[in-house]
XYZ file of C-alpha atoms in Angstrom:
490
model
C -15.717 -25.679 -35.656
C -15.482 -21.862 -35.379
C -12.743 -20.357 -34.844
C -13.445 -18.711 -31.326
C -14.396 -21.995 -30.105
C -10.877 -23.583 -31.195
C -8.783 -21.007 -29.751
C -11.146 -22.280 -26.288
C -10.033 -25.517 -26.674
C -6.841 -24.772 -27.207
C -6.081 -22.711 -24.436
C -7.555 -25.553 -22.510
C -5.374 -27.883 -23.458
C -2.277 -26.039 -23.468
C -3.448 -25.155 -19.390
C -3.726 -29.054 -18.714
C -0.219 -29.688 -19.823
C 1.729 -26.506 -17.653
C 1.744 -25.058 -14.360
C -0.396 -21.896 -14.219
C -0.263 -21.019 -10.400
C -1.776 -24.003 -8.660
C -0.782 -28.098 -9.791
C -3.872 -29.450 -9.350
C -3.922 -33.757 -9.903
C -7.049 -34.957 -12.234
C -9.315 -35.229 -9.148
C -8.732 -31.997 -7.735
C -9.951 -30.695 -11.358
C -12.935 -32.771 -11.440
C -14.224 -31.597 -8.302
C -14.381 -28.010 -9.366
C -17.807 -27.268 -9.817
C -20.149 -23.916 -10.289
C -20.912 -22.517 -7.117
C -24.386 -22.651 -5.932
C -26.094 -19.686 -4.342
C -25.457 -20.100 -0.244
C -26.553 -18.090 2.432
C -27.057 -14.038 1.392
C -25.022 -15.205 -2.059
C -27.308 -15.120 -4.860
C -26.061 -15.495 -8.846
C -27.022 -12.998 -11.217
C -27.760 -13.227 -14.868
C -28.501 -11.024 -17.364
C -25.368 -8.635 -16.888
C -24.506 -8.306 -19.970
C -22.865 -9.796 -23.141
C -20.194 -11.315 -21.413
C -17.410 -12.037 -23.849
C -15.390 -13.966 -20.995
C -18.202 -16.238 -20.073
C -17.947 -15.698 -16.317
C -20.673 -16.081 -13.872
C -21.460 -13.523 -11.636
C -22.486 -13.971 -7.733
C -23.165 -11.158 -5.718
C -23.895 -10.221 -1.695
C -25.206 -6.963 -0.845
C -26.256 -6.623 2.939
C -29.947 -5.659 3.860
C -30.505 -1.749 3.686
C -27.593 -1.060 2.137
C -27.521 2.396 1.197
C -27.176 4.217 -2.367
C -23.704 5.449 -3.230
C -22.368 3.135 -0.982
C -18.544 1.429 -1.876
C -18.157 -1.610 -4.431
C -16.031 -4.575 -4.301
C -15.127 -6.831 -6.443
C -13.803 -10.301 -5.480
C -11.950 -12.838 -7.369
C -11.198 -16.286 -6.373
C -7.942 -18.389 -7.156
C -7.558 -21.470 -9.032
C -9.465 -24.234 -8.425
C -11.621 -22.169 -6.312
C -15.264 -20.966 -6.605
C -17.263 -17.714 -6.478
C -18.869 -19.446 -3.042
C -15.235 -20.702 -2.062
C -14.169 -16.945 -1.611
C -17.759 -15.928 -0.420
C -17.695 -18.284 2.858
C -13.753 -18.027 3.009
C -12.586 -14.473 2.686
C -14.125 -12.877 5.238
C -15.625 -10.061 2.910
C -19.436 -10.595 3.398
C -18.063 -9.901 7.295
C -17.373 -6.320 6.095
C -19.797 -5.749 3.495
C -22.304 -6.045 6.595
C -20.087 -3.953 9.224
C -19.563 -0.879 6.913
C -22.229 -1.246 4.025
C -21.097 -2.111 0.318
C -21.555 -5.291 -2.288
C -19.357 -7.471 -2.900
C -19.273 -8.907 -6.034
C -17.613 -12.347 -7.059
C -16.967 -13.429 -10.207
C -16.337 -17.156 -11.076
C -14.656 -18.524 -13.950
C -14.613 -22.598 -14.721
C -13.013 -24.843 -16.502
C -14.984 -24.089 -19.890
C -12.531 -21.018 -19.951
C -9.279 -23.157 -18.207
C -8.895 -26.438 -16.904
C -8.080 -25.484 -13.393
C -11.012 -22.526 -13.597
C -7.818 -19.712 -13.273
C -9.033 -16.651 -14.115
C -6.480 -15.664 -17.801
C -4.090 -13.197 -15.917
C -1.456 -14.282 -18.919
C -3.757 -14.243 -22.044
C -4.319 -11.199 -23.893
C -7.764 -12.120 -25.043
C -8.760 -12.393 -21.505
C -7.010 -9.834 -19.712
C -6.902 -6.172 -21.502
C -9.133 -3.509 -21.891
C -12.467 -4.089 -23.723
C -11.531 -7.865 -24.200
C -12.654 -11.328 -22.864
C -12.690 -11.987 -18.880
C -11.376 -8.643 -18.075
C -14.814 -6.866 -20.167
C -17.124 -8.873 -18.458
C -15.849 -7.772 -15.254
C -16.021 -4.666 -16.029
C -20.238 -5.634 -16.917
C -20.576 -6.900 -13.694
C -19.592 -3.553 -12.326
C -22.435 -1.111 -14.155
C -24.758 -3.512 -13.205
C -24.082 -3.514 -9.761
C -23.899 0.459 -10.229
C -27.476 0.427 -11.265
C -28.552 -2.426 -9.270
C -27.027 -1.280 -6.063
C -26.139 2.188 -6.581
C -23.058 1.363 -5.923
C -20.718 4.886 -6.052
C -18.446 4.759 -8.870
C -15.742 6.576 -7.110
C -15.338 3.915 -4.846
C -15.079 0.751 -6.967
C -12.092 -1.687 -5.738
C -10.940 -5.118 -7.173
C -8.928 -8.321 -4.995
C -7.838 -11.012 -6.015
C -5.941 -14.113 -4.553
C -3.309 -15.833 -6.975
C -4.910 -16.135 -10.559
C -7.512 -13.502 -9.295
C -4.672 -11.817 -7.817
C -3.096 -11.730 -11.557
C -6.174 -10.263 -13.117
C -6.638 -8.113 -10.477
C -3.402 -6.401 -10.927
C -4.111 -6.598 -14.975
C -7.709 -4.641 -14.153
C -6.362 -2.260 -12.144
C -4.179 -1.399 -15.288
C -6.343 -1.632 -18.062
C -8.981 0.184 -16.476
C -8.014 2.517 -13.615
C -10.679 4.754 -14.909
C -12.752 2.301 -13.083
C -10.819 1.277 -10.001
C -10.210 3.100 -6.917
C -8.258 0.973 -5.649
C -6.909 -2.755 -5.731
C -5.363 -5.757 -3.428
C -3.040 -8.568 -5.348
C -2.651 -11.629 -3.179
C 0.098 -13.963 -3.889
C -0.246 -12.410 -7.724
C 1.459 -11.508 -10.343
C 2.682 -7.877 -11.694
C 0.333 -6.592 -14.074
C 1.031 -7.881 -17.685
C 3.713 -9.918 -16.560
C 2.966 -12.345 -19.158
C 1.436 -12.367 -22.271
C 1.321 -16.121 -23.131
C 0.312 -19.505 -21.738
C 4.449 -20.288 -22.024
C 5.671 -17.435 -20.063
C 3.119 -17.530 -17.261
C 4.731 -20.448 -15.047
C 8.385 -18.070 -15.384
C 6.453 -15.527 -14.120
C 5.430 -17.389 -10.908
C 8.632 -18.465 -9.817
C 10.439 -15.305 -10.951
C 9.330 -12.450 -12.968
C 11.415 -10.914 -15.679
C 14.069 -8.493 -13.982
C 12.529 -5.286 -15.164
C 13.205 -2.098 -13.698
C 10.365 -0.351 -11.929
C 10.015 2.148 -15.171
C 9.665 -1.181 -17.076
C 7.189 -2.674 -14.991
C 5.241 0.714 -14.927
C 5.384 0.911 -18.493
C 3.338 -2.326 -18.791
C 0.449 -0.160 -16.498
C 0.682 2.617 -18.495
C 0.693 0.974 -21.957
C -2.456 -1.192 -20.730
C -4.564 2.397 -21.339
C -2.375 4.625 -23.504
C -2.761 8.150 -22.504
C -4.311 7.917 -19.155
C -2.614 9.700 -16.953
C -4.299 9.441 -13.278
C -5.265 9.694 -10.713
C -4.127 5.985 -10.181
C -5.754 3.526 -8.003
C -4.006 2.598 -4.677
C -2.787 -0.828 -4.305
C -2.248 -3.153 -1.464
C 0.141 -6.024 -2.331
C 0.217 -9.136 0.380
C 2.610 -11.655 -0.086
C 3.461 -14.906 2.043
C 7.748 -15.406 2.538
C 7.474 -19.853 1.967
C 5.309 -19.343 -1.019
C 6.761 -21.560 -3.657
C 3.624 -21.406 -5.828
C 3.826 -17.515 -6.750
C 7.728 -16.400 -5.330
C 7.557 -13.555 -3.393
C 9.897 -11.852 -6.161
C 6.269 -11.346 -7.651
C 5.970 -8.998 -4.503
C 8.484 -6.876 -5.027
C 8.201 -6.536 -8.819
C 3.983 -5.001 -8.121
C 6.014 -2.486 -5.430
C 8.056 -1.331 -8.166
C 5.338 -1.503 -10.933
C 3.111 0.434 -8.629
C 5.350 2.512 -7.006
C 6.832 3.933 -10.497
C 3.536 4.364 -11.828
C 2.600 6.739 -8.891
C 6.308 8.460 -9.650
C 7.072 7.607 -5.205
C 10.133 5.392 -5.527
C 10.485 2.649 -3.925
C 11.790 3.372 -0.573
C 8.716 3.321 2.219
C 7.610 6.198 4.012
C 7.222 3.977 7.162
C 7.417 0.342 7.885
C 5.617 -1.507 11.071
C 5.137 -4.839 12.500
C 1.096 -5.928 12.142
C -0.663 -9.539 13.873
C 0.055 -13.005 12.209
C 4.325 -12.005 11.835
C 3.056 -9.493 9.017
C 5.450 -6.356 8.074
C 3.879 -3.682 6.598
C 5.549 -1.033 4.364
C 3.427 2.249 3.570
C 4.736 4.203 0.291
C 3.355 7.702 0.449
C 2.034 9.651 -2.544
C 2.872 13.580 -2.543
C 0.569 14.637 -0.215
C 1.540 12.046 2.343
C -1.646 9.311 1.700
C -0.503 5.985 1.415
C -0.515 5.391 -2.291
C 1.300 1.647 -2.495
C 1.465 -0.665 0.742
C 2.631 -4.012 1.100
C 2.104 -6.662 3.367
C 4.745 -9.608 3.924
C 3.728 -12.530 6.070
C 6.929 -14.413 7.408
C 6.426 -18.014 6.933
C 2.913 -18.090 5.114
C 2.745 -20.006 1.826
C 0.404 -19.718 -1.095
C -2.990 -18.491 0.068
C -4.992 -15.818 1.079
C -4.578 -14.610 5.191
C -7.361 -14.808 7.751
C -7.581 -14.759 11.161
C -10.856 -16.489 12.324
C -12.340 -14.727 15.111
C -15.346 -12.507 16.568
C -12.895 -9.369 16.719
C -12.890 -6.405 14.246
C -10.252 -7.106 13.212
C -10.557 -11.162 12.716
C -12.270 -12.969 9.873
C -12.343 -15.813 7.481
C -12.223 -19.361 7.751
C -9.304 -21.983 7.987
C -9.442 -24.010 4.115
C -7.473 -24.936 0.839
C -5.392 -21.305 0.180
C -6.684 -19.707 3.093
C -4.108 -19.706 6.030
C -4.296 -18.291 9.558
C -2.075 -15.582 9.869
C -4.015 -12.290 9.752
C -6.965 -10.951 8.199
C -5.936 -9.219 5.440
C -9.737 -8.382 4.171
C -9.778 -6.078 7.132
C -6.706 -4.420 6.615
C -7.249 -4.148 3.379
C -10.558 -2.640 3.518
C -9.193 -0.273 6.255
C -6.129 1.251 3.418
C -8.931 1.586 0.690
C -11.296 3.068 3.807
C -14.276 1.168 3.844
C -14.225 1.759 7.565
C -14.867 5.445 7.476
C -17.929 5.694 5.824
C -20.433 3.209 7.331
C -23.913 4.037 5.932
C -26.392 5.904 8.160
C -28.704 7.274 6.375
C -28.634 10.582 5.543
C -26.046 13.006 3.603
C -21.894 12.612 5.145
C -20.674 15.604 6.973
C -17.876 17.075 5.318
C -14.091 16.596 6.429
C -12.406 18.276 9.371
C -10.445 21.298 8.367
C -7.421 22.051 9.954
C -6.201 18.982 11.210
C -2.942 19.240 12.650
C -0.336 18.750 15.228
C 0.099 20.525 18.282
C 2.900 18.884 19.879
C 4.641 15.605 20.547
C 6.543 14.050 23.147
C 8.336 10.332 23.562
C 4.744 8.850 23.946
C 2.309 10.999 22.886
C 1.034 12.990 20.038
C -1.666 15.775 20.944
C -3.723 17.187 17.735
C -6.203 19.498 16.978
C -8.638 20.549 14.203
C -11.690 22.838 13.208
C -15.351 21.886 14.210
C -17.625 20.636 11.646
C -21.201 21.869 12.003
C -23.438 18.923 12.929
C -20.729 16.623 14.541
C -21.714 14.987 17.918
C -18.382 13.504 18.155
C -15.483 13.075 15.916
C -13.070 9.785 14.740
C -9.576 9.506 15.006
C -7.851 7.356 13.242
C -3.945 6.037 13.674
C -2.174 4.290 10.626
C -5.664 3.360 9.617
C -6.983 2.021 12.917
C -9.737 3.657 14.739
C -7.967 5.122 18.116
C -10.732 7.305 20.167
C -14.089 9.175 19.854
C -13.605 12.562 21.265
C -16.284 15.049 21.259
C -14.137 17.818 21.300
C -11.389 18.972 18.577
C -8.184 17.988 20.193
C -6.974 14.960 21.129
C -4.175 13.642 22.736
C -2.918 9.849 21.913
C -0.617 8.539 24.510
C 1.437 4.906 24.741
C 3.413 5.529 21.476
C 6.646 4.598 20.632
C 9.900 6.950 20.703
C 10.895 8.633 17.610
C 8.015 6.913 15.767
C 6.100 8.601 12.878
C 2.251 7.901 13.171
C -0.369 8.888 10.127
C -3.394 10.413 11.734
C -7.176 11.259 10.133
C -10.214 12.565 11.569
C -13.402 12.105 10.793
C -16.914 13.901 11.608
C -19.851 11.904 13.128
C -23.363 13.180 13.250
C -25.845 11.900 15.758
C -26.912 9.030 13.929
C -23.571 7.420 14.259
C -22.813 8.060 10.479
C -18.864 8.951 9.803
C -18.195 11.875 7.517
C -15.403 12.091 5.181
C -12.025 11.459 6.395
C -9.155 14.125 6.847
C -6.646 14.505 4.834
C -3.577 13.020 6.859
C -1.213 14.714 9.063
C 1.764 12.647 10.367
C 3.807 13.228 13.562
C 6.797 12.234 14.659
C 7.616 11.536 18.578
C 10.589 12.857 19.887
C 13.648 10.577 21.105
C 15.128 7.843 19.393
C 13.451 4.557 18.247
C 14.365 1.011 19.600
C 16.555 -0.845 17.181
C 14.017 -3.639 15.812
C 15.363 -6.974 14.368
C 14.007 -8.836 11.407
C 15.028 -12.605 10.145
C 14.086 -13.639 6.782
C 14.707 -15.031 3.521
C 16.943 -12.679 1.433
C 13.271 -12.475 -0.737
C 11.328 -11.139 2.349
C 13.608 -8.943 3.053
C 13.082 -7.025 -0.161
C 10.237 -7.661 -0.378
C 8.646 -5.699 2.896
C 11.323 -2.741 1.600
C 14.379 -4.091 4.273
C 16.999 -3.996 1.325
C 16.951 -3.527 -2.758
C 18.269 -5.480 -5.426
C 20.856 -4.791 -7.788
C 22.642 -7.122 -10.063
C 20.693 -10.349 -9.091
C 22.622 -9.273 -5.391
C 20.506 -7.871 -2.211
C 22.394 -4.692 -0.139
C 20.258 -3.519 2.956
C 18.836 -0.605 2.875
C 20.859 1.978 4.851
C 24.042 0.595 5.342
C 24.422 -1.198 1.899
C 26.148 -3.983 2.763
C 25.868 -7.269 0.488
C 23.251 -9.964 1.615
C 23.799 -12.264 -1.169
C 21.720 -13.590 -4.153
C 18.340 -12.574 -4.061
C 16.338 -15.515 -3.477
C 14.392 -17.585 -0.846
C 16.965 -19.792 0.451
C 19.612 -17.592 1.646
C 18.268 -15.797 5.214
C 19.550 -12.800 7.469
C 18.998 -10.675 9.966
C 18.969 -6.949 9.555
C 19.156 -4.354 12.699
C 17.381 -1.224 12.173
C 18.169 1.716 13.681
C 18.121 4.170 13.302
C 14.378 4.189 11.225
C 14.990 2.852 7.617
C 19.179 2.317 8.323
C 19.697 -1.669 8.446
C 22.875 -3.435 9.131
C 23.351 -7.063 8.992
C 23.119 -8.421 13.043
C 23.443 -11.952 12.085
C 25.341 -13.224 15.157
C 22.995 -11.679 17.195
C 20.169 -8.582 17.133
C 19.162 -6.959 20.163
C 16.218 -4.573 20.071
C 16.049 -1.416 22.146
């Protein structure tokens, strides 16, 4: 026997006897099977040598344009390429703003519950196993699809969620930008017998630790990074939301932000969302806690925008997170149309600001028919003028605003870069109950000594794990005081 097919077998076995991120019984294994092409998904061969012995399945939506966006897609355990095809909601988006999506599928050849080898080095670094043959599937959709290698990002739920995060780090030369659901930190564990300690509770590592394991994935690349979107369910007992926290700090530290937010609002589906800003005020990290959810990827079936996916194993109704993650990464803004993209709006800023309203203005762009304005990522009006005025906000709120050219084909330009403004008056207190986890987790309070303080106020919450649950008061913006025996907001 060779040896390259031993170590196979070995790693095989060694999978059957521990927990790497789903316990599956025999039967659940044996009904793992290759996924067959469905609908618009069609497999491709011939990618390349493929040292991780992956299939690849691809969609790409009719007319898609050249130098449109990439996306690469990777199911969980005991899940298939067409699992995550008819579940996800991606194909959804691929059609409403024009890119491929790309899903590779592992099997139990390569593990015994077909996870993708987020913990084995052979799998999982640069130029090596899985990881390389990912990496194949991207130049050929390049060339196949003329896919723009600018914009080339990566997702993953659970053990795609681990190798996601492990992509992202060994090759961010190749990434954009990336989305870890219920994952793991990048490089969190380098062995078959470390990988179920990382699920339930990564090492305690300080963020410079954790974004040393990035930055010694490439050695001596120094940026630009890719921008990560971490979502994370609070009753997930499969991968702890501790996993959460430790990608905010690996990420966080690698961008040099810290790992206090820049803002932090309430989205659909019970979902808090915490935006950490890179220098120039783009959202660089931004994570995503859903109270309640357990292990699984969020959808929201519907006909809306902003709804997708479909109700099955690991994917819960909550919200859909494909949308709002395609939105951070800004697959939204650049819808094909045919010809050449106007150019960004100059001279976006803000003219003034009241309780409820923000009024801003910018510089025409020659060939616009109308312009885009976007709020915190969400599309807010059409003007065809270069002011706007966006009413209904909240009192001493800060709002993220871009703009974006449209020509008379309906084809959106390049975004802004962002301008934020900040109503006047005071904000209403807002009150959040969770697990002392969650809580860190969507940037409420910090850790320090295996204890949780709240942000703000400082005062001790207790051990820092999922059993032990408060309720924080902010107010004012990013001060929180424990409000157990009762929380008022306004």
């Amino acid at each position: 026997m060779r040896p390259s097919t031993l170590r196979r077998l070995l790693r095989r076995v060694a999978t059957t006897a521990a927990l790497v991120l789903v316990t599956a019984t025999p039967s659940t294994v044996a009904a793992v099977q290759p996924a067959t092409a469905a609908g618009g998904l069609q497999q491709v061969t011939g990618f390349g040598s493929n040292p991780g012995n992956l299939r690849m399945y691809a969609y790409a939506p009719a007319n898609l344009s050249a130098d449109a966006p990439l996306v690469i897609a990777l199911h969980g355990c005991t899940q298939t390429a067409d699992d995550y095809y008819t579940n996800s909601g991606w194909p959804k988006y691929a059609d409403l703003w024009g890119f491929a999506v790309v899903f590779p599928q592992t099997s139990s050849a390569n593990n015994a519950l077909s996870c993708f080898g987020w913990f084995d080095p052979a799998e999982d670094t640069r130029g090596r196993g899985e990881a390389a043959s990912i990496v194949q599937m991207v130049e050929y959709a390049k060339q196949q699809y003329g896919s723009d290698a600018r914009r080339v990002y990566v997702t993953g739920l659970s053990a795609g969620g681990g190798m996601t995060a492990d992509l992202l780090a060994a090759y961010p030369d190749v990434f954009a930008g990336g989305s870890v659901a219920s994952g793991l930190p990048a490089q969190c564990a380098t062995s078959q017998s470390a990988a179920s300690g990382c699920q339930t509770g990564p090492l305690k590592l300080t963020p410079a630790q954790w974004g040393d394991k990035v930055r010694g994935s490439y050695p001596g690349y120094s940026g630009p990074w890719p921008r990560v979107a971490i979502w994370q369910g609070t009753s997930d007992y499969t991968v702890y939301p501790a996993n959460a926290t430790a990608l905010r700090d690996q990420w966080t530290d690698v961008w040099g932000i810290g790992q206090t937010p820049s803002s932090t609002d309430s989205l659909p589906g019970n979902t808090t969302r915490s935006v950490y800003d890179d220098a120039s005020g783009r959202p660089a990290v931004v994570t995503y806690s859903v109270s309640g959810m357990g292990h699984g990827l969020a959808v929201a079936p519907g006909p809306g925008t902003d709804q997708c996916g479909t109700t099955a194993a690991y994917f819960l109704s909550a919200i859909c997170s494909t949308y709002h993650t395609g939105v951070f990464w800004g697959l939204d803004q650049g819808a094909p149309g045919g010809g050449e993209q106007l150019p960004a709006p100059s001279g976006l800023r803000v003219a003034s600001v009241t309780a409820n309203s923000a009024s801003l203005t910018w510089n025409a762009v020659p060939g616009a028919a109308s312009y885009t304005v976007h709020r915190d990522g969400t599309k807010v009006a059409s003007p065809a003028s270069t002011t706007y005025t966006d009413t209904g906000l909240t009192a001493g709120t800060a709002y993220r605003y871009t703009v974006t050219a449209v020509d008379g084909s309906g084809t959106s330009g390049t975004a802004s870069p962002p301008v934020t403004a900040t109503t006047t008056g005071s904000a209403p207190a807002r009150c959040f109950t969770a697990t002392n986890y969650a809580q860190v987790t969507a940037g409420r309070a910090h850790t320090t000594g295996g204890y949780v303080y709240a942000n703000g106020s400082g005062e001790n919450m207790g051990l820092y794990n999922v059993f032990v649950t408060h309720t924080l008061k902010e107010s004012p913006a990013g001060y929180f005081v424990v409000a157990d025996s009762g929380c008022t907001a306004g």
